[in-house]
């Protein structure tokens, strides 16, 4: 089927030695990405990874504990592709993360370190606003949690609201220990 010269096609995944998958083929989104000069990279989660994923900006990354990570000073390495298609590597000290002013990558590192349970197919991070965050964008995730909880209550989705309360509590507990609140 063609729509103004763009055909619906297939989506094929190509794996490389470093456990990444690249989108190839003629899918609609791939054709649009090729027009923009960008490709997609998806990191396939392996047993030694804490997290693998991304968001709607093209940001795609995986997280692993760093070699020098300890229980007192947990350190996570984030590697991936930013929203501009550039490779990046970051060292994240978990104890330095502030959920009231954190990046998307930092919050996934915190979520993974705290082993926040994923329920109902949701990320434990609030969905509102995080899909547009770039690698260096910061947000108050505690406010995002409150907004998500409020929105789900308005939609009469009490299980989802309860889940985000649980996730938010994990962040509050982390901050309470960190700042002796």
PDB file of C-alpha atoms in Angstrom:
ATOM      1  CA  UNK A   1       0.000   0.000   0.000  1.00  0.00           C
ATOM      2  CA  UNK A   2       1.371   3.419  -0.901  1.00  0.00           C
ATOM      3  CA  UNK A   3       0.454   6.711   0.709  1.00  0.00           C
ATOM      4  CA  UNK A   4       2.037   9.660  -1.079  1.00  0.00           C
ATOM      5  CA  UNK A   5       5.035   7.557  -2.042  1.00  0.00           C
ATOM      6  CA  UNK A   6       5.605   5.959   1.368  1.00  0.00           C
ATOM      7  CA  UNK A   7       4.764   2.285   1.378  1.00  0.00           C
ATOM      8  CA  UNK A   8       3.766   0.108   4.288  1.00  0.00           C
ATOM      9  CA  UNK A   9       6.354  -2.590   4.606  1.00  0.00           C
ATOM     10  CA  UNK A  10       8.095  -4.906   6.957  1.00  0.00           C
ATOM     11  CA  UNK A  11      10.133  -4.328  10.078  1.00  0.00           C
ATOM     12  CA  UNK A  12      13.322  -6.312  10.312  1.00  0.00           C
ATOM     13  CA  UNK A  13      15.781  -6.371  13.196  1.00  0.00           C
ATOM     14  CA  UNK A  14      19.504  -6.627  12.628  1.00  0.00           C
ATOM     15  CA  UNK A  15      21.704  -7.686  15.562  1.00  0.00           C
ATOM     16  CA  UNK A  16      25.340  -6.771  16.054  1.00  0.00           C
ATOM     17  CA  UNK A  17      28.036  -8.125  18.362  1.00  0.00           C
ATOM     18  CA  UNK A  18      27.434  -5.513  21.074  1.00  0.00           C
ATOM     19  CA  UNK A  19      23.857  -6.701  21.675  1.00  0.00           C
ATOM     20  CA  UNK A  20      22.156  -3.922  19.735  1.00  0.00           C
ATOM     21  CA  UNK A  21      19.399  -4.231  17.228  1.00  0.00           C
ATOM     22  CA  UNK A  22      19.033  -1.794  14.330  1.00  0.00           C
ATOM     23  CA  UNK A  23      15.814  -1.150  12.511  1.00  0.00           C
ATOM     24  CA  UNK A  24      16.072  -1.943   8.823  1.00  0.00           C
ATOM     25  CA  UNK A  25      13.591  -2.586   6.073  1.00  0.00           C
ATOM     26  CA  UNK A  26      10.854  -0.408   4.744  1.00  0.00           C
ATOM     27  CA  UNK A  27       8.565   0.252   7.694  1.00  0.00           C
ATOM     28  CA  UNK A  28       6.842   3.620   7.726  1.00  0.00           C
ATOM     29  CA  UNK A  29       8.779   4.833  10.768  1.00  0.00           C
ATOM     30  CA  UNK A  30      12.072   3.622   9.291  1.00  0.00           C
ATOM     31  CA  UNK A  31      11.411   5.496   6.053  1.00  0.00           C
ATOM     32  CA  UNK A  32      10.690   8.665   8.012  1.00  0.00           C
ATOM     33  CA  UNK A  33      13.862   8.149  10.054  1.00  0.00           C
ATOM     34  CA  UNK A  34      15.876   7.696   6.871  1.00  0.00           C
ATOM     35  CA  UNK A  35      14.452  10.931   5.514  1.00  0.00           C
ATOM     36  CA  UNK A  36      15.571  12.690   8.696  1.00  0.00           C
ATOM     37  CA  UNK A  37      18.960  10.960   8.480  1.00  0.00           C
ATOM     38  CA  UNK A  38      18.429   9.017  11.695  1.00  0.00           C
ATOM     39  CA  UNK A  39      18.187   5.305  12.355  1.00  0.00           C
ATOM     40  CA  UNK A  40      16.832   3.524  15.371  1.00  0.00           C
ATOM     41  CA  UNK A  41      18.908   1.489  17.783  1.00  0.00           C
ATOM     42  CA  UNK A  42      17.399  -0.789  20.386  1.00  0.00           C
ATOM     43  CA  UNK A  43      19.595  -2.392  23.025  1.00  0.00           C
ATOM     44  CA  UNK A  44      18.459  -5.928  23.780  1.00  0.00           C
ATOM     45  CA  UNK A  45      18.531  -6.592  27.538  1.00  0.00           C
ATOM     46  CA  UNK A  46      21.085  -9.143  28.690  1.00  0.00           C
ATOM     47  CA  UNK A  47      21.470 -10.809  32.088  1.00  0.00           C
ATOM     48  CA  UNK A  48      24.123  -8.323  33.241  1.00  0.00           C
ATOM     49  CA  UNK A  49      22.005  -5.258  32.395  1.00  0.00           C
ATOM     50  CA  UNK A  50      19.847  -3.475  34.941  1.00  0.00           C
ATOM     51  CA  UNK A  51      17.691  -1.840  32.279  1.00  0.00           C
ATOM     52  CA  UNK A  52      17.371  -1.432  28.547  1.00  0.00           C
ATOM     53  CA  UNK A  53      14.984   0.996  26.897  1.00  0.00           C
ATOM     54  CA  UNK A  54      14.375   4.525  25.776  1.00  0.00           C
ATOM     55  CA  UNK A  55      11.670   7.020  24.941  1.00  0.00           C
ATOM     56  CA  UNK A  56       9.970   8.753  22.035  1.00  0.00           C
ATOM     57  CA  UNK A  57      12.828  11.166  21.272  1.00  0.00           C
ATOM     58  CA  UNK A  58      15.121   8.434  19.944  1.00  0.00           C
ATOM     59  CA  UNK A  59      17.004   8.231  23.241  1.00  0.00           C
ATOM     60  CA  UNK A  60      17.951   4.576  23.674  1.00  0.00           C
ATOM     61  CA  UNK A  61      20.266   3.179  26.333  1.00  0.00           C
ATOM     62  CA  UNK A  62      21.157   0.374  28.698  1.00  0.00           C
ATOM     63  CA  UNK A  63      22.376   0.379  32.298  1.00  0.00           C
ATOM     64  CA  UNK A  64      24.925  -1.832  34.074  1.00  0.00           C
ATOM     65  CA  UNK A  65      26.639  -1.631  37.440  1.00  0.00           C
ATOM     66  CA  UNK A  66      30.150  -0.177  37.122  1.00  0.00           C
ATOM     67  CA  UNK A  67      33.147  -2.264  38.043  1.00  0.00           C
ATOM     68  CA  UNK A  68      33.903  -0.149  41.153  1.00  0.00           C
ATOM     69  CA  UNK A  69      30.292  -0.099  42.390  1.00  0.00           C
ATOM     70  CA  UNK A  70      29.807  -0.911  46.075  1.00  0.00           C
ATOM     71  CA  UNK A  71      26.823  -1.210  48.378  1.00  0.00           C
ATOM     72  CA  UNK A  72      27.735   2.127  50.012  1.00  0.00           C
ATOM     73  CA  UNK A  73      28.437   3.843  46.677  1.00  0.00           C
ATOM     74  CA  UNK A  74      26.402   2.167  43.928  1.00  0.00           C
ATOM     75  CA  UNK A  75      27.598   3.314  40.506  1.00  0.00           C
ATOM     76  CA  UNK A  76      25.814   2.653  37.231  1.00  0.00           C
ATOM     77  CA  UNK A  77      27.171   3.045  33.712  1.00  0.00           C
ATOM     78  CA  UNK A  78      24.680   4.208  31.076  1.00  0.00           C
ATOM     79  CA  UNK A  79      25.565   3.672  27.422  1.00  0.00           C
ATOM     80  CA  UNK A  80      23.473   4.413  24.401  1.00  0.00           C
ATOM     81  CA  UNK A  81      22.362   6.802  21.710  1.00  0.00           C
ATOM     82  CA  UNK A  82      20.938  10.225  22.530  1.00  0.00           C
ATOM     83  CA  UNK A  83      18.024  11.958  20.812  1.00  0.00           C
ATOM     84  CA  UNK A  84      20.426  13.331  18.176  1.00  0.00           C
ATOM     85  CA  UNK A  85      21.788   9.911  17.230  1.00  0.00           C
ATOM     86  CA  UNK A  86      25.081  10.501  19.069  1.00  0.00           C
ATOM     87  CA  UNK A  87      26.629   7.773  21.218  1.00  0.00           C
ATOM     88  CA  UNK A  88      27.010   8.559  24.904  1.00  0.00           C
ATOM     89  CA  UNK A  89      28.367   6.998  28.072  1.00  0.00           C
ATOM     90  CA  UNK A  90      27.582   8.323  31.545  1.00  0.00           C
ATOM     91  CA  UNK A  91      28.685   7.330  35.026  1.00  0.00           C
ATOM     92  CA  UNK A  92      25.836   7.733  37.500  1.00  0.00           C
ATOM     93  CA  UNK A  93      26.383   7.688  41.266  1.00  0.00           C
ATOM     94  CA  UNK A  94      23.030   6.498  42.597  1.00  0.00           C
ATOM     95  CA  UNK A  95      23.445   8.332  45.913  1.00  0.00           C
ATOM     96  CA  UNK A  96      23.748  11.658  44.059  1.00  0.00           C
ATOM     97  CA  UNK A  97      20.422  11.339  42.221  1.00  0.00           C
ATOM     98  CA  UNK A  98      17.745  13.795  43.285  1.00  0.00           C
ATOM     99  CA  UNK A  99      14.306  12.688  41.994  1.00  0.00           C
ATOM    100  CA  UNK A 100      13.122  16.315  42.253  1.00  0.00           C
ATOM    101  CA  UNK A 101      15.684  17.317  39.579  1.00  0.00           C
ATOM    102  CA  UNK A 102      16.787  14.265  37.606  1.00  0.00           C
ATOM    103  CA  UNK A 103      17.288  13.123  34.043  1.00  0.00           C
ATOM    104  CA  UNK A 104      15.324  10.310  32.457  1.00  0.00           C
ATOM    105  CA  UNK A 105      18.449   8.116  32.464  1.00  0.00           C
ATOM    106  CA  UNK A 106      19.208   8.865  36.138  1.00  0.00           C
ATOM    107  CA  UNK A 107      15.676   7.937  37.149  1.00  0.00           C
ATOM    108  CA  UNK A 108      15.841   4.630  35.309  1.00  0.00           C
ATOM    109  CA  UNK A 109      19.164   3.950  37.056  1.00  0.00           C
ATOM    110  CA  UNK A 110      17.531   4.708  40.425  1.00  0.00           C
ATOM    111  CA  UNK A 111      14.464   2.626  39.560  1.00  0.00           C
ATOM    112  CA  UNK A 112      16.658  -0.329  38.574  1.00  0.00           C
ATOM    113  CA  UNK A 113      18.912  -0.014  41.633  1.00  0.00           C
ATOM    114  CA  UNK A 114      15.920   0.149  43.982  1.00  0.00           C
ATOM    115  CA  UNK A 115      14.468  -2.854  42.146  1.00  0.00           C
ATOM    116  CA  UNK A 116      11.082  -1.168  41.835  1.00  0.00           C
ATOM    117  CA  UNK A 117       8.648  -3.836  40.703  1.00  0.00           C
ATOM    118  CA  UNK A 118       7.068  -3.317  37.303  1.00  0.00           C
ATOM    119  CA  UNK A 119       3.319  -3.957  37.365  1.00  0.00           C
ATOM    120  CA  UNK A 120       0.494  -4.030  34.840  1.00  0.00           C
ATOM    121  CA  UNK A 121       2.958  -3.502  31.968  1.00  0.00           C
ATOM    122  CA  UNK A 122       3.802   0.031  33.175  1.00  0.00           C
ATOM    123  CA  UNK A 123       7.200   1.580  33.731  1.00  0.00           C
ATOM    124  CA  UNK A 124       7.516   2.588  37.349  1.00  0.00           C
ATOM    125  CA  UNK A 125       8.286   6.109  36.118  1.00  0.00           C
ATOM    126  CA  UNK A 126       5.407   8.475  35.370  1.00  0.00           C
ATOM    127  CA  UNK A 127       4.516   8.549  31.706  1.00  0.00           C
ATOM    128  CA  UNK A 128       3.445  12.176  31.386  1.00  0.00           C
ATOM    129  CA  UNK A 129       6.213  14.321  29.948  1.00  0.00           C
ATOM    130  CA  UNK A 130       9.040  11.769  29.997  1.00  0.00           C
ATOM    131  CA  UNK A 131       8.505  10.742  26.376  1.00  0.00           C
ATOM    132  CA  UNK A 132       9.863  14.088  25.171  1.00  0.00           C
ATOM    133  CA  UNK A 133      12.903  14.232  27.484  1.00  0.00           C
ATOM    134  CA  UNK A 134      16.342  14.302  25.937  1.00  0.00           C
ATOM    135  CA  UNK A 135      19.514  12.952  27.495  1.00  0.00           C
ATOM    136  CA  UNK A 136      20.300  16.092  29.507  1.00  0.00           C
ATOM    137  CA  UNK A 137      16.763  17.324  30.233  1.00  0.00           C
ATOM    138  CA  UNK A 138      15.853  17.413  33.921  1.00  0.00           C
ATOM    139  CA  UNK A 139      12.447  17.188  35.549  1.00  0.00           C
ATOM    140  CA  UNK A 140      10.863  17.031  38.975  1.00  0.00           C
ATOM    141  CA  UNK A 141       9.804  13.394  38.911  1.00  0.00           C
ATOM    142  CA  UNK A 142       8.001  13.741  42.238  1.00  0.00           C
ATOM    143  CA  UNK A 143       5.700  16.328  40.628  1.00  0.00           C
ATOM    144  CA  UNK A 144       5.325  14.048  37.588  1.00  0.00           C
ATOM    145  CA  UNK A 145       4.304  11.187  39.902  1.00  0.00           C
ATOM    146  CA  UNK A 146       1.700  13.405  41.599  1.00  0.00           C
ATOM    147  CA  UNK A 147       0.281  14.500  38.248  1.00  0.00           C
ATOM    148  CA  UNK A 148       0.116  10.899  36.965  1.00  0.00           C
ATOM    149  CA  UNK A 149      -1.636   9.764  40.157  1.00  0.00           C
ATOM    150  CA  UNK A 150      -4.136  12.635  39.882  1.00  0.00           C
ATOM    151  CA  UNK A 151      -4.777  11.886  36.197  1.00  0.00           C
ATOM    152  CA  UNK A 152      -5.362   8.177  36.826  1.00  0.00           C
ATOM    153  CA  UNK A 153      -7.774   8.965  39.685  1.00  0.00           C
ATOM    154  CA  UNK A 154      -9.731  11.283  37.343  1.00  0.00           C
ATOM    155  CA  UNK A 155      -9.860   8.433  34.820  1.00  0.00           C
ATOM    156  CA  UNK A 156     -11.097   6.071  37.554  1.00  0.00           C
ATOM    157  CA  UNK A 157      -7.955   3.947  37.054  1.00  0.00           C
ATOM    158  CA  UNK A 158      -7.298   3.274  40.722  1.00  0.00           C
ATOM    159  CA  UNK A 159      -4.930   0.337  40.177  1.00  0.00           C
ATOM    160  CA  UNK A 160      -2.663   2.507  38.028  1.00  0.00           C
ATOM    161  CA  UNK A 161      -2.854   5.364  40.567  1.00  0.00           C
ATOM    162  CA  UNK A 162      -1.932   2.934  43.358  1.00  0.00           C
ATOM    163  CA  UNK A 163       0.991   1.630  41.330  1.00  0.00           C
ATOM    164  CA  UNK A 164       2.417   5.117  40.819  1.00  0.00           C
ATOM    165  CA  UNK A 165       1.927   5.811  44.541  1.00  0.00           C
ATOM    166  CA  UNK A 166       4.015   2.702  45.208  1.00  0.00           C
ATOM    167  CA  UNK A 167       6.712   3.877  42.771  1.00  0.00           C
ATOM    168  CA  UNK A 168       6.673   7.384  44.218  1.00  0.00           C
ATOM    169  CA  UNK A 169       7.030   5.950  47.726  1.00  0.00           C
ATOM    170  CA  UNK A 170      10.195   4.112  46.636  1.00  0.00           C
ATOM    171  CA  UNK A 171      11.654   7.494  45.621  1.00  0.00           C
ATOM    172  CA  UNK A 172      10.505   9.164  48.856  1.00  0.00           C
ATOM    173  CA  UNK A 173      12.048   6.335  50.898  1.00  0.00           C
ATOM    174  CA  UNK A 174      15.318   6.757  48.963  1.00  0.00           C
ATOM    175  CA  UNK A 175      15.325  10.519  49.574  1.00  0.00           C
ATOM    176  CA  UNK A 176      14.384  10.036  53.246  1.00  0.00           C
ATOM    177  CA  UNK A 177      17.410   7.809  53.856  1.00  0.00           C
ATOM    178  CA  UNK A 178      19.659  10.118  51.854  1.00  0.00           C
ATOM    179  CA  UNK A 179      18.598  13.337  53.598  1.00  0.00           C
ATOM    180  CA  UNK A 180      17.465  11.881  56.955  1.00  0.00           C
ATOM    181  CA  UNK A 181      13.977  13.279  56.414  1.00  0.00           C
TER     182      UNK A 181
END
